[in-house]
């Protein structure tokens, strides 16, 4: 049972992801999603352009938060310290809703090739936003790109650990997980020499 009181947008997302997991993405219609959520089709279309958008709805906001965190980092911050600031900013905005929705989202993505492609594009978009923010800080292109890619990987690893439904203990804050993942990735990168 969810521990949050979902609004209409969240109800639609939960309904859609539940249906995707039960009957498959391709077989799920907007009408079914709306009915499962206890809402009308017109309400669905006020929140989402189509059922694909449910899976990428937070991408723009997440990319913006990552970039804002990088831009707000102290002027003397290293590229990786700026990336850490971006991760902290984005992770700080993730809620219990994001955590509890994650297993449904993961199941839907794993079951559909189109959704796997969309998920990969989401990662590319996050990396592009972070690299752009780093370049605005006058970080050289190769360094900006590598730092951004490590940042995306750290966010994904940290989020996966935080949202793991098999955990019985308190997962703590997402920020703690992304920070640890980034430190681990930095250590692994140092061994590549």
PDB file of C-alpha atoms in Angstrom:
ATOM      1  CA  UNK A   1       0.000   0.000   0.000  1.00  0.00           C
ATOM      2  CA  UNK A   2       1.518   3.383  -0.983  1.00  0.00           C
ATOM      3  CA  UNK A   3       2.523   5.685   1.848  1.00  0.00           C
ATOM      4  CA  UNK A   4       1.799   8.853  -0.125  1.00  0.00           C
ATOM      5  CA  UNK A   5      -1.525  10.359  -1.158  1.00  0.00           C
ATOM      6  CA  UNK A   6      -1.188  10.446  -4.927  1.00  0.00           C
ATOM      7  CA  UNK A   7      -2.524  13.300  -7.020  1.00  0.00           C
ATOM      8  CA  UNK A   8      -4.157  12.688 -10.414  1.00  0.00           C
ATOM      9  CA  UNK A   9      -0.839  12.629 -12.289  1.00  0.00           C
ATOM     10  CA  UNK A  10       0.640  10.159  -9.829  1.00  0.00           C
ATOM     11  CA  UNK A  11      -2.500   7.999  -9.911  1.00  0.00           C
ATOM     12  CA  UNK A  12      -2.232   7.821 -13.689  1.00  0.00           C
ATOM     13  CA  UNK A  13       1.452   6.886 -13.505  1.00  0.00           C
ATOM     14  CA  UNK A  14       0.802   4.126 -10.971  1.00  0.00           C
ATOM     15  CA  UNK A  15      -2.131   2.797 -13.011  1.00  0.00           C
ATOM     16  CA  UNK A  16      -0.128   2.823 -16.229  1.00  0.00           C
ATOM     17  CA  UNK A  17       2.919   1.122 -14.793  1.00  0.00           C
ATOM     18  CA  UNK A  18       0.790  -1.499 -13.056  1.00  0.00           C
ATOM     19  CA  UNK A  19      -0.968  -2.270 -16.321  1.00  0.00           C
ATOM     20  CA  UNK A  20       2.308  -2.328 -18.248  1.00  0.00           C
ATOM     21  CA  UNK A  21       3.623  -4.915 -15.772  1.00  0.00           C
ATOM     22  CA  UNK A  22       0.416  -6.982 -15.861  1.00  0.00           C
ATOM     23  CA  UNK A  23      -0.399  -7.065 -19.559  1.00  0.00           C
ATOM     24  CA  UNK A  24       2.478  -5.413 -21.368  1.00  0.00           C
ATOM     25  CA  UNK A  25       3.103  -1.919 -22.636  1.00  0.00           C
ATOM     26  CA  UNK A  26       1.791  -2.471 -26.163  1.00  0.00           C
ATOM     27  CA  UNK A  27      -1.462  -4.009 -24.947  1.00  0.00           C
ATOM     28  CA  UNK A  28      -2.240  -1.184 -22.526  1.00  0.00           C
ATOM     29  CA  UNK A  29      -4.500   1.633 -23.694  1.00  0.00           C
ATOM     30  CA  UNK A  30      -5.064   5.144 -22.401  1.00  0.00           C
ATOM     31  CA  UNK A  31      -8.670   4.176 -21.666  1.00  0.00           C
ATOM     32  CA  UNK A  32      -7.498   1.295 -19.456  1.00  0.00           C
ATOM     33  CA  UNK A  33      -5.021   3.534 -17.653  1.00  0.00           C
ATOM     34  CA  UNK A  34      -7.678   6.173 -17.020  1.00  0.00           C
ATOM     35  CA  UNK A  35     -10.179   3.601 -15.802  1.00  0.00           C
ATOM     36  CA  UNK A  36      -7.641   1.961 -13.459  1.00  0.00           C
ATOM     37  CA  UNK A  37      -6.783   5.376 -12.012  1.00  0.00           C
ATOM     38  CA  UNK A  38     -10.476   6.200 -11.551  1.00  0.00           C
ATOM     39  CA  UNK A  39     -10.139   9.206 -13.859  1.00  0.00           C
ATOM     40  CA  UNK A  40     -11.323  10.217 -17.312  1.00  0.00           C
ATOM     41  CA  UNK A  41      -9.402  10.093 -20.582  1.00  0.00           C
ATOM     42  CA  UNK A  42      -9.546  13.891 -20.729  1.00  0.00           C
ATOM     43  CA  UNK A  43      -7.825  14.012 -17.334  1.00  0.00           C
ATOM     44  CA  UNK A  44      -5.157  11.676 -18.704  1.00  0.00           C
ATOM     45  CA  UNK A  45      -4.538  14.006 -21.648  1.00  0.00           C
ATOM     46  CA  UNK A  46      -4.327  17.055 -19.366  1.00  0.00           C
ATOM     47  CA  UNK A  47      -1.303  15.419 -17.758  1.00  0.00           C
ATOM     48  CA  UNK A  48       0.288  13.353 -20.535  1.00  0.00           C
ATOM     49  CA  UNK A  49       0.400  13.571 -24.326  1.00  0.00           C
ATOM     50  CA  UNK A  50       0.387   9.784 -24.644  1.00  0.00           C
ATOM     51  CA  UNK A  51       1.234   6.686 -22.641  1.00  0.00           C
ATOM     52  CA  UNK A  52       4.942   6.901 -23.604  1.00  0.00           C
ATOM     53  CA  UNK A  53       5.205  10.249 -21.868  1.00  0.00           C
ATOM     54  CA  UNK A  54       4.487   8.597 -18.529  1.00  0.00           C
ATOM     55  CA  UNK A  55       7.902   7.000 -18.703  1.00  0.00           C
ATOM     56  CA  UNK A  56       9.786  10.190 -19.529  1.00  0.00           C
ATOM     57  CA  UNK A  57       7.660  12.707 -17.647  1.00  0.00           C
ATOM     58  CA  UNK A  58      10.305  13.559 -15.076  1.00  0.00           C
ATOM     59  CA  UNK A  59      13.262  13.629 -17.467  1.00  0.00           C
ATOM     60  CA  UNK A  60      13.199  17.352 -18.166  1.00  0.00           C
ATOM     61  CA  UNK A  61      12.869  18.235 -14.490  1.00  0.00           C
ATOM     62  CA  UNK A  62      15.621  15.801 -13.493  1.00  0.00           C
ATOM     63  CA  UNK A  63      18.006  17.117 -16.144  1.00  0.00           C
ATOM     64  CA  UNK A  64      17.239  20.697 -15.059  1.00  0.00           C
ATOM     65  CA  UNK A  65      17.928  19.869 -11.389  1.00  0.00           C
ATOM     66  CA  UNK A  66      21.237  18.205 -12.251  1.00  0.00           C
ATOM     67  CA  UNK A  67      22.313  21.226 -14.316  1.00  0.00           C
ATOM     68  CA  UNK A  68      21.170  23.719 -11.647  1.00  0.00           C
ATOM     69  CA  UNK A  69      23.161  21.891  -8.996  1.00  0.00           C
ATOM     70  CA  UNK A  70      26.279  21.970 -11.173  1.00  0.00           C
ATOM     71  CA  UNK A  71      25.811  25.661 -11.935  1.00  0.00           C
ATOM     72  CA  UNK A  72      25.308  26.473  -8.239  1.00  0.00           C
ATOM     73  CA  UNK A  73      28.512  24.706  -7.160  1.00  0.00           C
ATOM     74  CA  UNK A  74      31.254  26.987  -5.842  1.00  0.00           C
ATOM     75  CA  UNK A  75      33.334  28.647  -8.567  1.00  0.00           C
ATOM     76  CA  UNK A  76      36.466  26.766  -7.486  1.00  0.00           C
ATOM     77  CA  UNK A  77      34.756  23.350  -7.466  1.00  0.00           C
ATOM     78  CA  UNK A  78      36.410  20.648  -9.537  1.00  0.00           C
ATOM     79  CA  UNK A  79      34.306  19.145 -12.330  1.00  0.00           C
ATOM     80  CA  UNK A  80      33.545  16.088 -10.166  1.00  0.00           C
ATOM     81  CA  UNK A  81      32.678  18.260  -7.158  1.00  0.00           C
ATOM     82  CA  UNK A  82      30.280  20.195  -9.405  1.00  0.00           C
ATOM     83  CA  UNK A  83      28.760  16.913 -10.606  1.00  0.00           C
ATOM     84  CA  UNK A  84      28.362  15.858  -6.962  1.00  0.00           C
ATOM     85  CA  UNK A  85      26.494  19.119  -6.332  1.00  0.00           C
ATOM     86  CA  UNK A  86      24.211  18.335  -9.279  1.00  0.00           C
ATOM     87  CA  UNK A  87      23.532  14.861  -7.949  1.00  0.00           C
ATOM     88  CA  UNK A  88      22.774  16.244  -4.524  1.00  0.00           C
ATOM     89  CA  UNK A  89      20.326  18.773  -5.941  1.00  0.00           C
ATOM     90  CA  UNK A  90      18.468  16.169  -8.003  1.00  0.00           C
ATOM     91  CA  UNK A  91      18.518  13.470  -5.327  1.00  0.00           C
ATOM     92  CA  UNK A  92      17.143  15.917  -2.793  1.00  0.00           C
ATOM     93  CA  UNK A  93      13.994  16.302  -4.890  1.00  0.00           C
ATOM     94  CA  UNK A  94      13.207  12.597  -5.152  1.00  0.00           C
ATOM     95  CA  UNK A  95      10.302  11.584  -2.950  1.00  0.00           C
ATOM     96  CA  UNK A  96       8.806   8.435  -1.496  1.00  0.00           C
ATOM     97  CA  UNK A  97       6.570   8.374  -4.573  1.00  0.00           C
ATOM     98  CA  UNK A  98       9.652   8.044  -6.811  1.00  0.00           C
ATOM     99  CA  UNK A  99      11.014   5.264  -4.624  1.00  0.00           C
ATOM    100  CA  UNK A 100       7.801   3.263  -4.489  1.00  0.00           C
ATOM    101  CA  UNK A 101       7.095   3.657  -8.201  1.00  0.00           C
ATOM    102  CA  UNK A 102      10.547   2.466  -9.215  1.00  0.00           C
ATOM    103  CA  UNK A 103       9.918  -1.321  -9.201  1.00  0.00           C
ATOM    104  CA  UNK A 104       6.887  -0.880 -11.474  1.00  0.00           C
ATOM    105  CA  UNK A 105       8.864   1.369 -13.802  1.00  0.00           C
ATOM    106  CA  UNK A 106      11.821  -1.017 -13.895  1.00  0.00           C
ATOM    107  CA  UNK A 107       9.543  -3.985 -14.673  1.00  0.00           C
ATOM    108  CA  UNK A 108       7.832  -2.098 -17.504  1.00  0.00           C
ATOM    109  CA  UNK A 109      11.153  -1.045 -19.034  1.00  0.00           C
ATOM    110  CA  UNK A 110      12.673  -4.513 -18.800  1.00  0.00           C
ATOM    111  CA  UNK A 111       9.661  -6.031 -20.571  1.00  0.00           C
ATOM    112  CA  UNK A 112       9.626  -3.736 -23.621  1.00  0.00           C
ATOM    113  CA  UNK A 113      12.348  -2.911 -26.146  1.00  0.00           C
ATOM    114  CA  UNK A 114      10.874   0.492 -27.025  1.00  0.00           C
ATOM    115  CA  UNK A 115      10.880   1.459 -23.359  1.00  0.00           C
ATOM    116  CA  UNK A 116      14.474   0.289 -23.006  1.00  0.00           C
ATOM    117  CA  UNK A 117      15.386   2.632 -25.844  1.00  0.00           C
ATOM    118  CA  UNK A 118      13.505   5.497 -24.192  1.00  0.00           C
ATOM    119  CA  UNK A 119      15.296   4.789 -20.913  1.00  0.00           C
ATOM    120  CA  UNK A 120      18.655   4.930 -22.700  1.00  0.00           C
ATOM    121  CA  UNK A 121      17.658   8.235 -24.303  1.00  0.00           C
ATOM    122  CA  UNK A 122      16.751   9.566 -20.860  1.00  0.00           C
ATOM    123  CA  UNK A 123      20.292   8.793 -19.685  1.00  0.00           C
ATOM    124  CA  UNK A 124      21.722  10.509 -22.739  1.00  0.00           C
ATOM    125  CA  UNK A 125      19.593  13.583 -22.013  1.00  0.00           C
ATOM    126  CA  UNK A 126      20.761  13.691 -18.403  1.00  0.00           C
ATOM    127  CA  UNK A 127      24.398  13.422 -19.491  1.00  0.00           C
ATOM    128  CA  UNK A 128      23.930  16.164 -22.082  1.00  0.00           C
ATOM    129  CA  UNK A 129      22.402  18.518 -19.512  1.00  0.00           C
ATOM    130  CA  UNK A 130      25.241  17.871 -17.078  1.00  0.00           C
ATOM    131  CA  UNK A 131      27.939  18.239 -19.744  1.00  0.00           C
ATOM    132  CA  UNK A 132      26.382  21.517 -20.941  1.00  0.00           C
ATOM    133  CA  UNK A 133      26.350  22.844 -17.375  1.00  0.00           C
ATOM    134  CA  UNK A 134      29.996  21.868 -16.938  1.00  0.00           C
ATOM    135  CA  UNK A 135      30.977  23.535 -20.224  1.00  0.00           C
ATOM    136  CA  UNK A 136      29.290  26.719 -18.995  1.00  0.00           C
ATOM    137  CA  UNK A 137      31.745  26.482 -16.088  1.00  0.00           C
ATOM    138  CA  UNK A 138      34.561  26.439 -18.694  1.00  0.00           C
ATOM    139  CA  UNK A 139      35.290  22.745 -18.251  1.00  0.00           C
ATOM    140  CA  UNK A 140      36.961  21.309 -21.363  1.00  0.00           C
ATOM    141  CA  UNK A 141      34.820  19.082 -23.601  1.00  0.00           C
ATOM    142  CA  UNK A 142      36.332  15.656 -22.882  1.00  0.00           C
ATOM    143  CA  UNK A 143      36.419  16.289 -19.146  1.00  0.00           C
ATOM    144  CA  UNK A 144      32.856  17.614 -19.133  1.00  0.00           C
ATOM    145  CA  UNK A 145      31.583  14.578 -21.030  1.00  0.00           C
ATOM    146  CA  UNK A 146      33.378  12.019 -18.843  1.00  0.00           C
ATOM    147  CA  UNK A 147      32.307  13.749 -15.628  1.00  0.00           C
ATOM    148  CA  UNK A 148      28.697  13.923 -16.853  1.00  0.00           C
ATOM    149  CA  UNK A 149      28.641  10.243 -17.813  1.00  0.00           C
ATOM    150  CA  UNK A 150      30.031   9.280 -14.399  1.00  0.00           C
ATOM    151  CA  UNK A 151      27.385  11.483 -12.812  1.00  0.00           C
ATOM    152  CA  UNK A 152      24.569   9.761 -14.695  1.00  0.00           C
ATOM    153  CA  UNK A 153      25.923   6.343 -13.780  1.00  0.00           C
ATOM    154  CA  UNK A 154      26.242   7.387 -10.121  1.00  0.00           C
ATOM    155  CA  UNK A 155      22.648   8.639 -10.107  1.00  0.00           C
ATOM    156  CA  UNK A 156      21.361   5.418 -11.664  1.00  0.00           C
ATOM    157  CA  UNK A 157      23.344   3.162  -9.320  1.00  0.00           C
ATOM    158  CA  UNK A 158      22.401   5.216  -6.266  1.00  0.00           C
ATOM    159  CA  UNK A 159      18.744   5.333  -7.263  1.00  0.00           C
ATOM    160  CA  UNK A 160      18.629   1.587  -7.897  1.00  0.00           C
ATOM    161  CA  UNK A 161      20.086   0.907  -4.438  1.00  0.00           C
ATOM    162  CA  UNK A 162      17.756   3.400  -2.758  1.00  0.00           C
ATOM    163  CA  UNK A 163      14.656   2.053  -4.501  1.00  0.00           C
ATOM    164  CA  UNK A 164      15.510  -1.641  -4.147  1.00  0.00           C
ATOM    165  CA  UNK A 165      12.225  -3.293  -3.104  1.00  0.00           C
ATOM    166  CA  UNK A 166      14.047  -6.253  -1.525  1.00  0.00           C
ATOM    167  CA  UNK A 167      15.563  -4.053   1.169  1.00  0.00           C
ATOM    168  CA  UNK A 168      13.957  -4.570   4.533  1.00  0.00           C
ATOM    169  CA  UNK A 169      15.863  -1.770   6.219  1.00  0.00           C
ATOM    170  CA  UNK A 170      15.377   1.976   5.933  1.00  0.00           C
ATOM    171  CA  UNK A 171      17.040   2.987   2.662  1.00  0.00           C
ATOM    172  CA  UNK A 172      18.017   6.380   4.050  1.00  0.00           C
ATOM    173  CA  UNK A 173      18.373   9.343   1.740  1.00  0.00           C
ATOM    174  CA  UNK A 174      18.965   9.028  -1.988  1.00  0.00           C
ATOM    175  CA  UNK A 175      21.710  11.626  -1.657  1.00  0.00           C
ATOM    176  CA  UNK A 176      23.726   9.219   0.506  1.00  0.00           C
ATOM    177  CA  UNK A 177      23.459   6.500  -2.140  1.00  0.00           C
ATOM    178  CA  UNK A 178      24.396   8.756  -5.076  1.00  0.00           C
ATOM    179  CA  UNK A 179      27.328  10.206  -3.140  1.00  0.00           C
ATOM    180  CA  UNK A 180      28.622   6.697  -2.333  1.00  0.00           C
ATOM    181  CA  UNK A 181      28.130   5.548  -5.926  1.00  0.00           C
ATOM    182  CA  UNK A 182      30.036   8.565  -7.255  1.00  0.00           C
ATOM    183  CA  UNK A 183      32.921   7.923  -4.844  1.00  0.00           C
ATOM    184  CA  UNK A 184      33.040   4.277  -5.905  1.00  0.00           C
ATOM    185  CA  UNK A 185      33.031   5.208  -9.596  1.00  0.00           C
ATOM    186  CA  UNK A 186      35.772   7.795  -9.097  1.00  0.00           C
ATOM    187  CA  UNK A 187      37.909   5.173  -7.368  1.00  0.00           C
ATOM    188  CA  UNK A 188      37.261   2.707 -10.205  1.00  0.00           C
ATOM    189  CA  UNK A 189      38.172   5.349 -12.809  1.00  0.00           C
ATOM    190  CA  UNK A 190      41.452   6.069 -10.992  1.00  0.00           C
ATOM    191  CA  UNK A 191      42.380   2.405 -11.423  1.00  0.00           C
ATOM    192  CA  UNK A 192      42.062   2.671 -15.212  1.00  0.00           C
ATOM    193  CA  UNK A 193      45.411   4.404 -15.622  1.00  0.00           C
TER     194      UNK A 193
END
